[in-house]
Amino acid sequence: MWLFAAITISPRAPIRAVRNVCSASVQMRTAPSIADAPVESLTAGTAVQVINSLPNTAGYEWSLIQGGATGGYVPAASICL
């Protein structure tokens, strides 16, 4: 059995922007890869704070976000500008 904990975001982490999820549904994950465990499922219109964006090892851009008390990674394309 695998146990994964949600990522804790430091209150001192710089918040870049508040955005909305624009995909119908997206899995927030523990790391920037679809192979990593989902933390939470987010639906379109969910407000999130974008902390950082970065490419993963496969070259896809992922955003580190915080939604409420939970933080994690989602594909950058799932966040509306």
mmCIF file of N, CA, C and O in Angstrom:
data_model
loop_
_atom_site.group_PDB
_atom_site.id
_atom_site.type_symbol
_atom_site.label_atom_id
_atom_site.label_comp_id
_atom_site.label_asym_id
_atom_site.label_seq_id
_atom_site.Cartn_x
_atom_site.Cartn_y
_atom_site.Cartn_z
ATOM 1 N N MET A 1 0.838 -1.174 0.000
ATOM 2 C CA MET A 1 0.000 0.000 0.000
ATOM 3 C C MET A 1 0.889 1.245 0.000
ATOM 4 O O MET A 1 1.855 1.330 0.738
ATOM 5 N N TRP A 2 0.557 2.220 -0.837
ATOM 6 C CA TRP A 2 1.309 3.467 -0.926
ATOM 7 C C TRP A 2 0.567 4.568 -0.195
ATOM 8 O O TRP A 2 -0.629 4.707 -0.316
ATOM 9 N N LEU A 3 1.289 5.371 0.523
ATOM 10 C CA LEU A 3 0.703 6.531 1.187
ATOM 11 C C LEU A 3 1.398 7.781 0.682
ATOM 12 O O LEU A 3 2.619 7.854 0.636
ATOM 13 N N PHE A 4 0.616 8.746 0.283
ATOM 14 C CA PHE A 4 1.159 10.009 -0.210
ATOM 15 C C PHE A 4 0.554 11.145 0.590
ATOM 16 O O PHE A 4 -0.619 11.147 0.886
ATOM 17 N N ALA A 5 1.353 12.096 0.930
ATOM 18 C CA ALA A 5 0.865 13.269 1.654
ATOM 19 C C ALA A 5 0.765 14.439 0.689
ATOM 20 O O ALA A 5 1.525 14.542 -0.262
ATOM 21 N N ALA A 6 -0.184 15.301 0.947
ATOM 22 C CA ALA A 6 -0.317 16.518 0.146
ATOM 23 C C ALA A 6 0.907 17.393 0.373
ATOM 24 O O ALA A 6 1.529 17.356 1.428
ATOM 25 N N ILE A 7 1.245 18.170 -0.619
ATOM 26 C CA ILE A 7 2.379 19.077 -0.523
ATOM 27 C C ILE A 7 1.973 20.269 0.330
ATOM 28 O O ILE A 7 0.916 20.853 0.138
ATOM 29 N N THR A 8 2.794 20.625 1.280
ATOM 30 C CA THR A 8 2.538 21.806 2.097
ATOM 31 C C THR A 8 3.273 22.987 1.481
ATOM 32 O O THR A 8 4.461 22.922 1.229
ATOM 33 N N ILE A 9 2.537 24.043 1.250
ATOM 34 C CA ILE A 9 3.109 25.247 0.663
ATOM 35 C C ILE A 9 3.432 26.218 1.789
ATOM 36 O O ILE A 9 2.600 26.523 2.621
ATOM 37 N N SER A 10 4.639 26.710 1.810
ATOM 38 C CA SER A 10 5.056 27.672 2.815
ATOM 39 C C SER A 10 4.266 28.966 2.649
ATOM 40 O O SER A 10 4.080 29.438 1.532
ATOM 41 N N PRO A 11 3.794 29.555 3.750
ATOM 42 C CA PRO A 11 3.081 30.828 3.626
ATOM 43 C C PRO A 11 3.975 31.935 3.077
ATOM 44 O O PRO A 11 3.500 32.959 2.646
ATOM 45 N N ARG A 12 5.279 31.741 3.082
ATOM 46 C CA ARG A 12 6.209 32.741 2.550
ATOM 47 C C ARG A 12 6.501 32.558 1.069
ATOM 48 O O ARG A 12 7.228 33.333 0.484
ATOM 49 N N ALA A 13 5.958 31.489 0.458
ATOM 50 C CA ALA A 13 6.195 31.258 -0.963
ATOM 51 C C ALA A 13 5.586 32.402 -1.766
ATOM 52 O O ALA A 13 4.474 32.813 -1.491
ATOM 53 N N PRO A 14 6.318 32.940 -2.743
ATOM 54 C CA PRO A 14 5.777 34.053 -3.523
ATOM 55 C C PRO A 14 4.615 33.590 -4.390
ATOM 56 O O PRO A 14 4.720 32.612 -5.109
ATOM 57 N N ILE A 15 3.504 34.265 -4.308
ATOM 58 C CA ILE A 15 2.339 33.933 -5.123
ATOM 59 C C ILE A 15 2.405 34.785 -6.384
ATOM 60 O O ILE A 15 2.477 36.006 -6.314
ATOM 61 N N ARG A 16 2.396 34.123 -7.508
ATOM 62 C CA ARG A 16 2.513 34.839 -8.776
ATOM 63 C C ARG A 16 1.168 35.377 -9.233
ATOM 64 O O ARG A 16 1.079 36.508 -9.676
ATOM 65 N N ALA A 17 0.101 34.584 -9.153
ATOM 66 C CA ALA A 17 -1.179 35.033 -9.678
ATOM 67 C C ALA A 17 -2.309 34.128 -9.198
ATOM 68 O O ALA A 17 -2.095 32.952 -8.935
ATOM 69 N N VAL A 18 -3.490 34.697 -9.114
ATOM 70 C CA VAL A 18 -4.692 33.905 -8.860
ATOM 71 C C VAL A 18 -5.341 33.656 -10.213
ATOM 72 O O VAL A 18 -5.565 34.590 -10.980
ATOM 73 N N ARG A 19 -5.591 32.406 -10.529
ATOM 74 C CA ARG A 19 -6.171 31.996 -11.803
ATOM 75 C C ARG A 19 -7.289 30.994 -11.547
ATOM 76 O O ARG A 19 -7.504 30.561 -10.426
ATOM 77 N N ASN A 20 -7.959 30.584 -12.625
ATOM 78 C CA ASN A 20 -9.001 29.569 -12.538
ATOM 79 C C ASN A 20 -8.613 28.353 -13.364
ATOM 80 O O ASN A 20 -7.933 28.479 -14.389
ATOM 81 N N VAL A 21 -9.084 27.195 -12.924
ATOM 82 C CA VAL A 21 -8.919 25.969 -13.708
ATOM 83 C C VAL A 21 -9.846 26.093 -14.911
ATOM 84 O O VAL A 21 -11.026 26.440 -14.758
ATOM 85 N N CYS A 22 -9.338 25.870 -16.121
ATOM 86 C CA CYS A 22 -10.183 25.984 -17.309
ATOM 87 C C CYS A 22 -10.487 24.628 -17.944
ATOM 88 O O CYS A 22 -11.342 24.546 -18.805
ATOM 89 N N SER A 23 -9.831 23.568 -17.515
ATOM 90 C CA SER A 23 -10.159 22.220 -17.988
ATOM 91 C C SER A 23 -11.401 21.738 -17.253
ATOM 92 O O SER A 23 -11.673 22.158 -16.123
ATOM 93 N N ALA A 24 -12.167 20.848 -17.874
ATOM 94 C CA ALA A 24 -13.365 20.316 -17.227
ATOM 95 C C ALA A 24 -13.018 19.668 -15.895
ATOM 96 O O ALA A 24 -13.711 19.827 -14.900
ATOM 97 N N SER A 25 -11.914 18.956 -15.862
ATOM 98 C CA SER A 25 -11.439 18.304 -14.638
ATOM 99 C C SER A 25 -9.943 18.074 -14.785
ATOM 100 O O SER A 25 -9.472 17.706 -15.855
ATOM 101 N N VAL A 26 -9.209 18.306 -13.709
ATOM 102 C CA VAL A 26 -7.759 18.089 -13.740
ATOM 103 C C VAL A 26 -7.325 17.535 -12.388
ATOM 104 O O VAL A 26 -7.874 17.921 -11.356
ATOM 105 N N GLN A 27 -6.363 16.615 -12.408
ATOM 106 C CA GLN A 27 -5.828 16.035 -11.181
ATOM 107 C C GLN A 27 -4.634 16.847 -10.707
ATOM 108 O O GLN A 27 -3.660 17.000 -11.445
ATOM 109 N N MET A 28 -4.717 17.389 -9.485
ATOM 110 C CA MET A 28 -3.548 18.015 -8.879
ATOM 111 C C MET A 28 -2.691 16.872 -8.353
ATOM 112 O O MET A 28 -3.196 15.939 -7.728
ATOM 113 N N ARG A 29 -1.381 16.925 -8.620
ATOM 114 C CA ARG A 29 -0.489 15.807 -8.296
ATOM 115 C C ARG A 29 0.643 16.218 -7.362
ATOM 116 O O ARG A 29 0.938 17.388 -7.212
ATOM 117 N N THR A 30 1.285 15.217 -6.754
ATOM 118 C CA THR A 30 2.366 15.459 -5.795
ATOM 119 C C THR A 30 3.651 15.941 -6.459
ATOM 120 O O THR A 30 4.506 16.515 -5.793
ATOM 121 N N ALA A 31 3.808 15.696 -7.755
ATOM 122 C CA ALA A 31 4.992 16.112 -8.506
ATOM 123 C C ALA A 31 4.554 16.363 -9.956
ATOM 124 O O ALA A 31 3.466 15.943 -10.355
ATOM 125 N N PRO A 32 5.365 17.045 -10.762
ATOM 126 C CA PRO A 32 4.966 17.404 -12.120
ATOM 127 C C PRO A 32 5.054 16.264 -13.133
ATOM 128 O O PRO A 32 5.839 16.289 -14.069
ATOM 129 N N SER A 33 4.212 15.255 -12.941
ATOM 130 C CA SER A 33 4.174 14.112 -13.848
ATOM 131 C C SER A 33 2.857 13.373 -13.657
ATOM 132 O O SER A 33 2.373 13.254 -12.521
ATOM 133 N N ILE A 34 2.292 12.842 -14.743
ATOM 134 C CA ILE A 34 1.063 12.062 -14.602
ATOM 135 C C ILE A 34 1.328 10.728 -13.909
ATOM 136 O O ILE A 34 0.399 10.061 -13.471
ATOM 137 N N ALA A 35 2.587 10.360 -13.771
ATOM 138 C CA ALA A 35 2.944 9.127 -13.071
ATOM 139 C C ALA A 35 2.877 9.309 -11.548
ATOM 140 O O ALA A 35 2.852 8.331 -10.816
ATOM 141 N N ASP A 36 2.845 10.558 -11.080
ATOM 142 C CA ASP A 36 2.817 10.816 -9.641
ATOM 143 C C ASP A 36 1.383 10.818 -9.116
ATOM 144 O O ASP A 36 0.432 11.037 -9.862
ATOM 145 N N ALA A 37 1.274 10.571 -7.832
ATOM 146 C CA ALA A 37 -0.026 10.385 -7.187
ATOM 147 C C ALA A 37 -0.893 11.642 -7.238
ATOM 148 O O ALA A 37 -0.406 12.741 -7.011
ATOM 149 N N PRO A 38 -2.202 11.464 -7.523
ATOM 150 C CA PRO A 38 -3.112 12.593 -7.444
ATOM 151 C C PRO A 38 -3.353 12.996 -5.992
ATOM 152 O O PRO A 38 -3.410 12.147 -5.102
ATOM 153 N N VAL A 39 -3.455 14.305 -5.770
ATOM 154 C CA VAL A 39 -3.743 14.840 -4.441
ATOM 155 C C VAL A 39 -5.221 15.187 -4.348
ATOM 156 O O VAL A 39 -5.873 14.937 -3.352
ATOM 157 N N GLU A 40 -5.733 15.781 -5.437
ATOM 158 C CA GLU A 40 -7.108 16.267 -5.445
ATOM 159 C C GLU A 40 -7.553 16.454 -6.891
ATOM 160 O O GLU A 40 -6.747 16.758 -7.761
ATOM 161 N N SER A 41 -8.844 16.285 -7.147
ATOM 162 C CA SER A 41 -9.408 16.554 -8.467
ATOM 163 C C SER A 41 -10.028 17.944 -8.447
ATOM 164 O O SER A 41 -10.810 18.270 -7.553
ATOM 165 N N LEU A 42 -9.669 18.770 -9.424
ATOM 166 C CA LEU A 42 -10.175 20.135 -9.510
ATOM 167 C C LEU A 42 -11.078 20.257 -10.725
ATOM 168 O O LEU A 42 -10.810 19.660 -11.764
ATOM 169 N N THR A 43 -12.144 21.044 -10.612
ATOM 170 C CA THR A 43 -13.075 21.226 -11.714
ATOM 171 C C THR A 43 -12.941 22.627 -12.299
ATOM 172 O O THR A 43 -12.360 23.525 -11.680
ATOM 173 N N ALA A 44 -13.494 22.810 -13.494
ATOM 174 C CA ALA A 44 -13.441 24.107 -14.174
ATOM 175 C C ALA A 44 -14.002 25.200 -13.279
ATOM 176 O O ALA A 44 -15.011 25.010 -12.604
ATOM 177 N N GLY A 45 -13.310 26.342 -13.255
ATOM 178 C CA GLY A 45 -13.744 27.480 -12.463
ATOM 179 C C GLY A 45 -13.168 27.543 -11.069
ATOM 180 O O GLY A 45 -13.309 28.551 -10.380
ATOM 181 N N THR A 46 -12.480 26.477 -10.624
ATOM 182 C CA THR A 46 -11.862 26.473 -9.304
ATOM 183 C C THR A 46 -10.746 27.510 -9.266
ATOM 184 O O THR A 46 -9.866 27.505 -10.119
ATOM 185 N N ALA A 47 -10.793 28.411 -8.285
ATOM 186 C CA ALA A 47 -9.741 29.430 -8.141
ATOM 187 C C ALA A 47 -8.524 28.812 -7.470
ATOM 188 O O ALA A 47 -8.651 28.101 -6.474
ATOM 189 N N VAL A 48 -7.355 29.050 -8.040
ATOM 190 C CA VAL A 48 -6.095 28.540 -7.481
ATOM 191 C C VAL A 48 -5.052 29.651 -7.524
ATOM 192 O O VAL A 48 -5.156 30.588 -8.312
ATOM 193 N N GLN A 49 -4.059 29.545 -6.683
ATOM 194 C CA GLN A 49 -2.935 30.473 -6.699
ATOM 195 C C GLN A 49 -1.778 29.781 -7.402
ATOM 196 O O GLN A 49 -1.348 28.708 -6.989
ATOM 197 N N VAL A 50 -1.291 30.396 -8.461
ATOM 198 C CA VAL A 50 -0.149 29.859 -9.208
ATOM 199 C C VAL A 50 1.128 30.386 -8.558
ATOM 200 O O VAL A 50 1.333 31.585 -8.465
ATOM 201 N N ILE A 51 1.939 29.471 -8.083
ATOM 202 C CA ILE A 51 3.174 29.841 -7.388
ATOM 203 C C ILE A 51 4.361 29.846 -8.344
ATOM 204 O O ILE A 51 5.212 30.719 -8.287
ATOM 205 N N ASN A 52 4.391 28.871 -9.243
ATOM 206 C CA ASN A 52 5.521 28.743 -10.156
ATOM 207 C C ASN A 52 5.110 27.854 -11.319
ATOM 208 O O ASN A 52 4.195 27.049 -11.192
ATOM 209 N N SER A 53 5.768 27.987 -12.441
ATOM 210 C CA SER A 53 5.580 27.087 -13.574
ATOM 211 C C SER A 53 6.942 26.610 -14.029
ATOM 212 O O SER A 53 7.911 27.373 -13.986
ATOM 213 N N LEU A 54 7.014 25.352 -14.442
ATOM 214 C CA LEU A 54 8.285 24.774 -14.850
ATOM 215 C C LEU A 54 8.057 23.608 -15.786
ATOM 216 O O LEU A 54 7.020 22.963 -15.722
ATOM 217 N N PRO A 55 9.020 23.332 -16.669
ATOM 218 C CA PRO A 55 8.905 22.147 -17.510
ATOM 219 C C PRO A 55 9.343 20.905 -16.722
ATOM 220 O O PRO A 55 10.220 20.977 -15.871
ATOM 221 N N ASN A 56 8.698 19.767 -16.999
ATOM 222 C CA ASN A 56 9.150 18.525 -16.381
ATOM 223 C C ASN A 56 10.192 17.878 -17.283
ATOM 224 O O ASN A 56 10.598 18.442 -18.294
ATOM 225 N N THR A 57 10.646 16.691 -16.926
ATOM 226 C CA THR A 57 11.712 16.036 -17.691
ATOM 227 C C THR A 57 11.285 15.674 -19.113
ATOM 228 O O THR A 57 12.123 15.519 -19.986
ATOM 229 N N ALA A 58 9.974 15.556 -19.350
ATOM 230 C CA ALA A 58 9.477 15.245 -20.695
ATOM 231 C C ALA A 58 9.257 16.513 -21.513
ATOM 232 O O ALA A 58 8.878 16.443 -22.680
ATOM 233 N N GLY A 59 9.470 17.693 -20.909
ATOM 234 C CA GLY A 59 9.331 18.948 -21.627
ATOM 235 C C GLY A 59 7.969 19.600 -21.531
ATOM 236 O O GLY A 59 7.737 20.638 -22.126
ATOM 237 N N TYR A 60 7.034 19.007 -20.789
ATOM 238 C CA TYR A 60 5.714 19.601 -20.617
ATOM 239 C C TYR A 60 5.740 20.599 -19.465
ATOM 240 O O TYR A 60 6.360 20.346 -18.438
ATOM 241 N N GLU A 61 5.024 21.723 -19.622
ATOM 242 C CA GLU A 61 5.017 22.728 -18.568
ATOM 243 C C GLU A 61 3.947 22.404 -17.523
ATOM 244 O O GLU A 61 2.810 22.110 -17.850
ATOM 245 N N TRP A 62 4.360 22.462 -16.268
ATOM 246 C CA TRP A 62 3.476 22.208 -15.131
ATOM 247 C C TRP A 62 3.494 23.439 -14.230
ATOM 248 O O TRP A 62 4.483 24.156 -14.154
ATOM 249 N N SER A 63 2.369 23.667 -13.543
ATOM 250 C CA SER A 63 2.278 24.776 -12.592
ATOM 251 C C SER A 63 2.166 24.226 -11.183
ATOM 252 O O SER A 63 1.386 23.299 -10.930
ATOM 253 N N LEU A 64 2.947 24.803 -10.283
ATOM 254 C CA LEU A 64 2.804 24.526 -8.860
ATOM 255 C C LEU A 64 1.723 25.467 -8.368
ATOM 256 O O LEU A 64 1.832 26.689 -8.540
ATOM 257 N N ILE A 65 0.658 24.913 -7.809
ATOM 258 C CA ILE A 65 -0.476 25.733 -7.394
ATOM 259 C C ILE A 65 -0.861 25.435 -5.955
ATOM 260 O O ILE A 65 -0.447 24.429 -5.378
ATOM 261 N N GLN A 66 -1.662 26.321 -5.411
ATOM 262 C CA GLN A 66 -2.293 26.086 -4.123
ATOM 263 C C GLN A 66 -3.765 26.378 -4.292
ATOM 264 O O GLN A 66 -4.149 27.417 -4.813
ATOM 265 N N GLY A 67 -4.575 25.423 -3.874
ATOM 266 C CA GLY A 67 -6.025 25.583 -3.876
ATOM 267 C C GLY A 67 -6.504 25.322 -2.468
ATOM 268 O O GLY A 67 -6.488 24.189 -2.017
ATOM 269 N N GLY A 68 -6.847 26.363 -1.725
ATOM 270 C CA GLY A 68 -7.203 26.202 -0.316
ATOM 271 C C GLY A 68 -5.979 25.821 0.484
ATOM 272 O O GLY A 68 -4.934 26.438 0.362
ATOM 273 N N ALA A 69 -6.071 24.761 1.266
ATOM 274 C CA ALA A 69 -4.953 24.320 2.098
ATOM 275 C C ALA A 69 -4.080 23.290 1.394
ATOM 276 O O ALA A 69 -3.080 22.859 1.937
ATOM 277 N N THR A 70 -4.461 22.880 0.191
ATOM 278 C CA THR A 70 -3.741 21.834 -0.526
ATOM 279 C C THR A 70 -2.923 22.429 -1.657
ATOM 280 O O THR A 70 -3.376 23.329 -2.344
ATOM 281 N N GLY A 71 -1.730 21.914 -1.835
ATOM 282 C CA GLY A 71 -0.887 22.358 -2.938
ATOM 283 C C GLY A 71 -0.444 21.167 -3.762
ATOM 284 O O GLY A 71 -0.450 20.027 -3.295
ATOM 285 N N GLY A 72 -0.097 21.427 -5.006
ATOM 286 C CA GLY A 72 0.391 20.372 -5.879
ATOM 287 C C GLY A 72 0.620 20.908 -7.278
ATOM 288 O O GLY A 72 0.664 22.124 -7.488
ATOM 289 N N TYR A 73 0.783 19.998 -8.218
ATOM 290 C CA TYR A 73 1.111 20.340 -9.603
ATOM 291 C C TYR A 73 -0.019 19.970 -10.538
ATOM 292 O O TYR A 73 -0.644 18.919 -10.380
ATOM 293 N N VAL A 74 -0.257 20.829 -11.526
ATOM 294 C CA VAL A 74 -1.200 20.551 -12.603
ATOM 295 C C VAL A 74 -0.542 20.951 -13.918
ATOM 296 O O VAL A 74 0.340 21.814 -13.924
ATOM 297 N N PRO A 75 -0.975 20.352 -15.044
ATOM 298 C CA PRO A 75 -0.447 20.815 -16.318
ATOM 299 C C PRO A 75 -0.777 22.305 -16.499
ATOM 300 O O PRO A 75 -1.898 22.739 -16.239
ATOM 301 N N ALA A 76 0.201 23.102 -16.915
ATOM 302 C CA ALA A 76 0.010 24.549 -17.052
ATOM 303 C C ALA A 76 -1.131 24.871 -18.015
ATOM 304 O O ALA A 76 -1.840 25.864 -17.816
ATOM 305 N N ALA A 77 -1.350 24.051 -19.012
ATOM 306 C CA ALA A 77 -2.415 24.309 -19.988
ATOM 307 C C ALA A 77 -3.812 24.203 -19.377
ATOM 308 O O ALA A 77 -4.783 24.668 -19.975
ATOM 309 N N SER A 78 -3.930 23.624 -18.187
ATOM 310 C CA SER A 78 -5.247 23.491 -17.541
ATOM 311 C C SER A 78 -5.634 24.719 -16.726
ATOM 312 O O SER A 78 -6.715 24.790 -16.175
ATOM 313 N N ILE A 79 -4.727 25.718 -16.671
ATOM 314 C CA ILE A 79 -4.982 26.942 -15.924
ATOM 315 C C ILE A 79 -5.239 28.078 -16.922
ATOM 316 O O ILE A 79 -4.437 28.311 -17.819
ATOM 317 N N CYS A 80 -6.362 28.796 -16.735
ATOM 318 C CA CYS A 80 -6.703 29.929 -17.614
ATOM 319 C C CYS A 80 -5.855 31.139 -17.262
ATOM 320 O O CYS A 80 -5.585 31.387 -16.086
ATOM 321 N N LEU A 81 -5.474 31.891 -18.265
ATOM 322 C CA LEU A 81 -4.719 33.125 -18.034
ATOM 323 C C LEU A 81 -5.619 34.278 -17.737
ATOM 324 O O LEU A 81 -6.713 34.380 -17.991
#
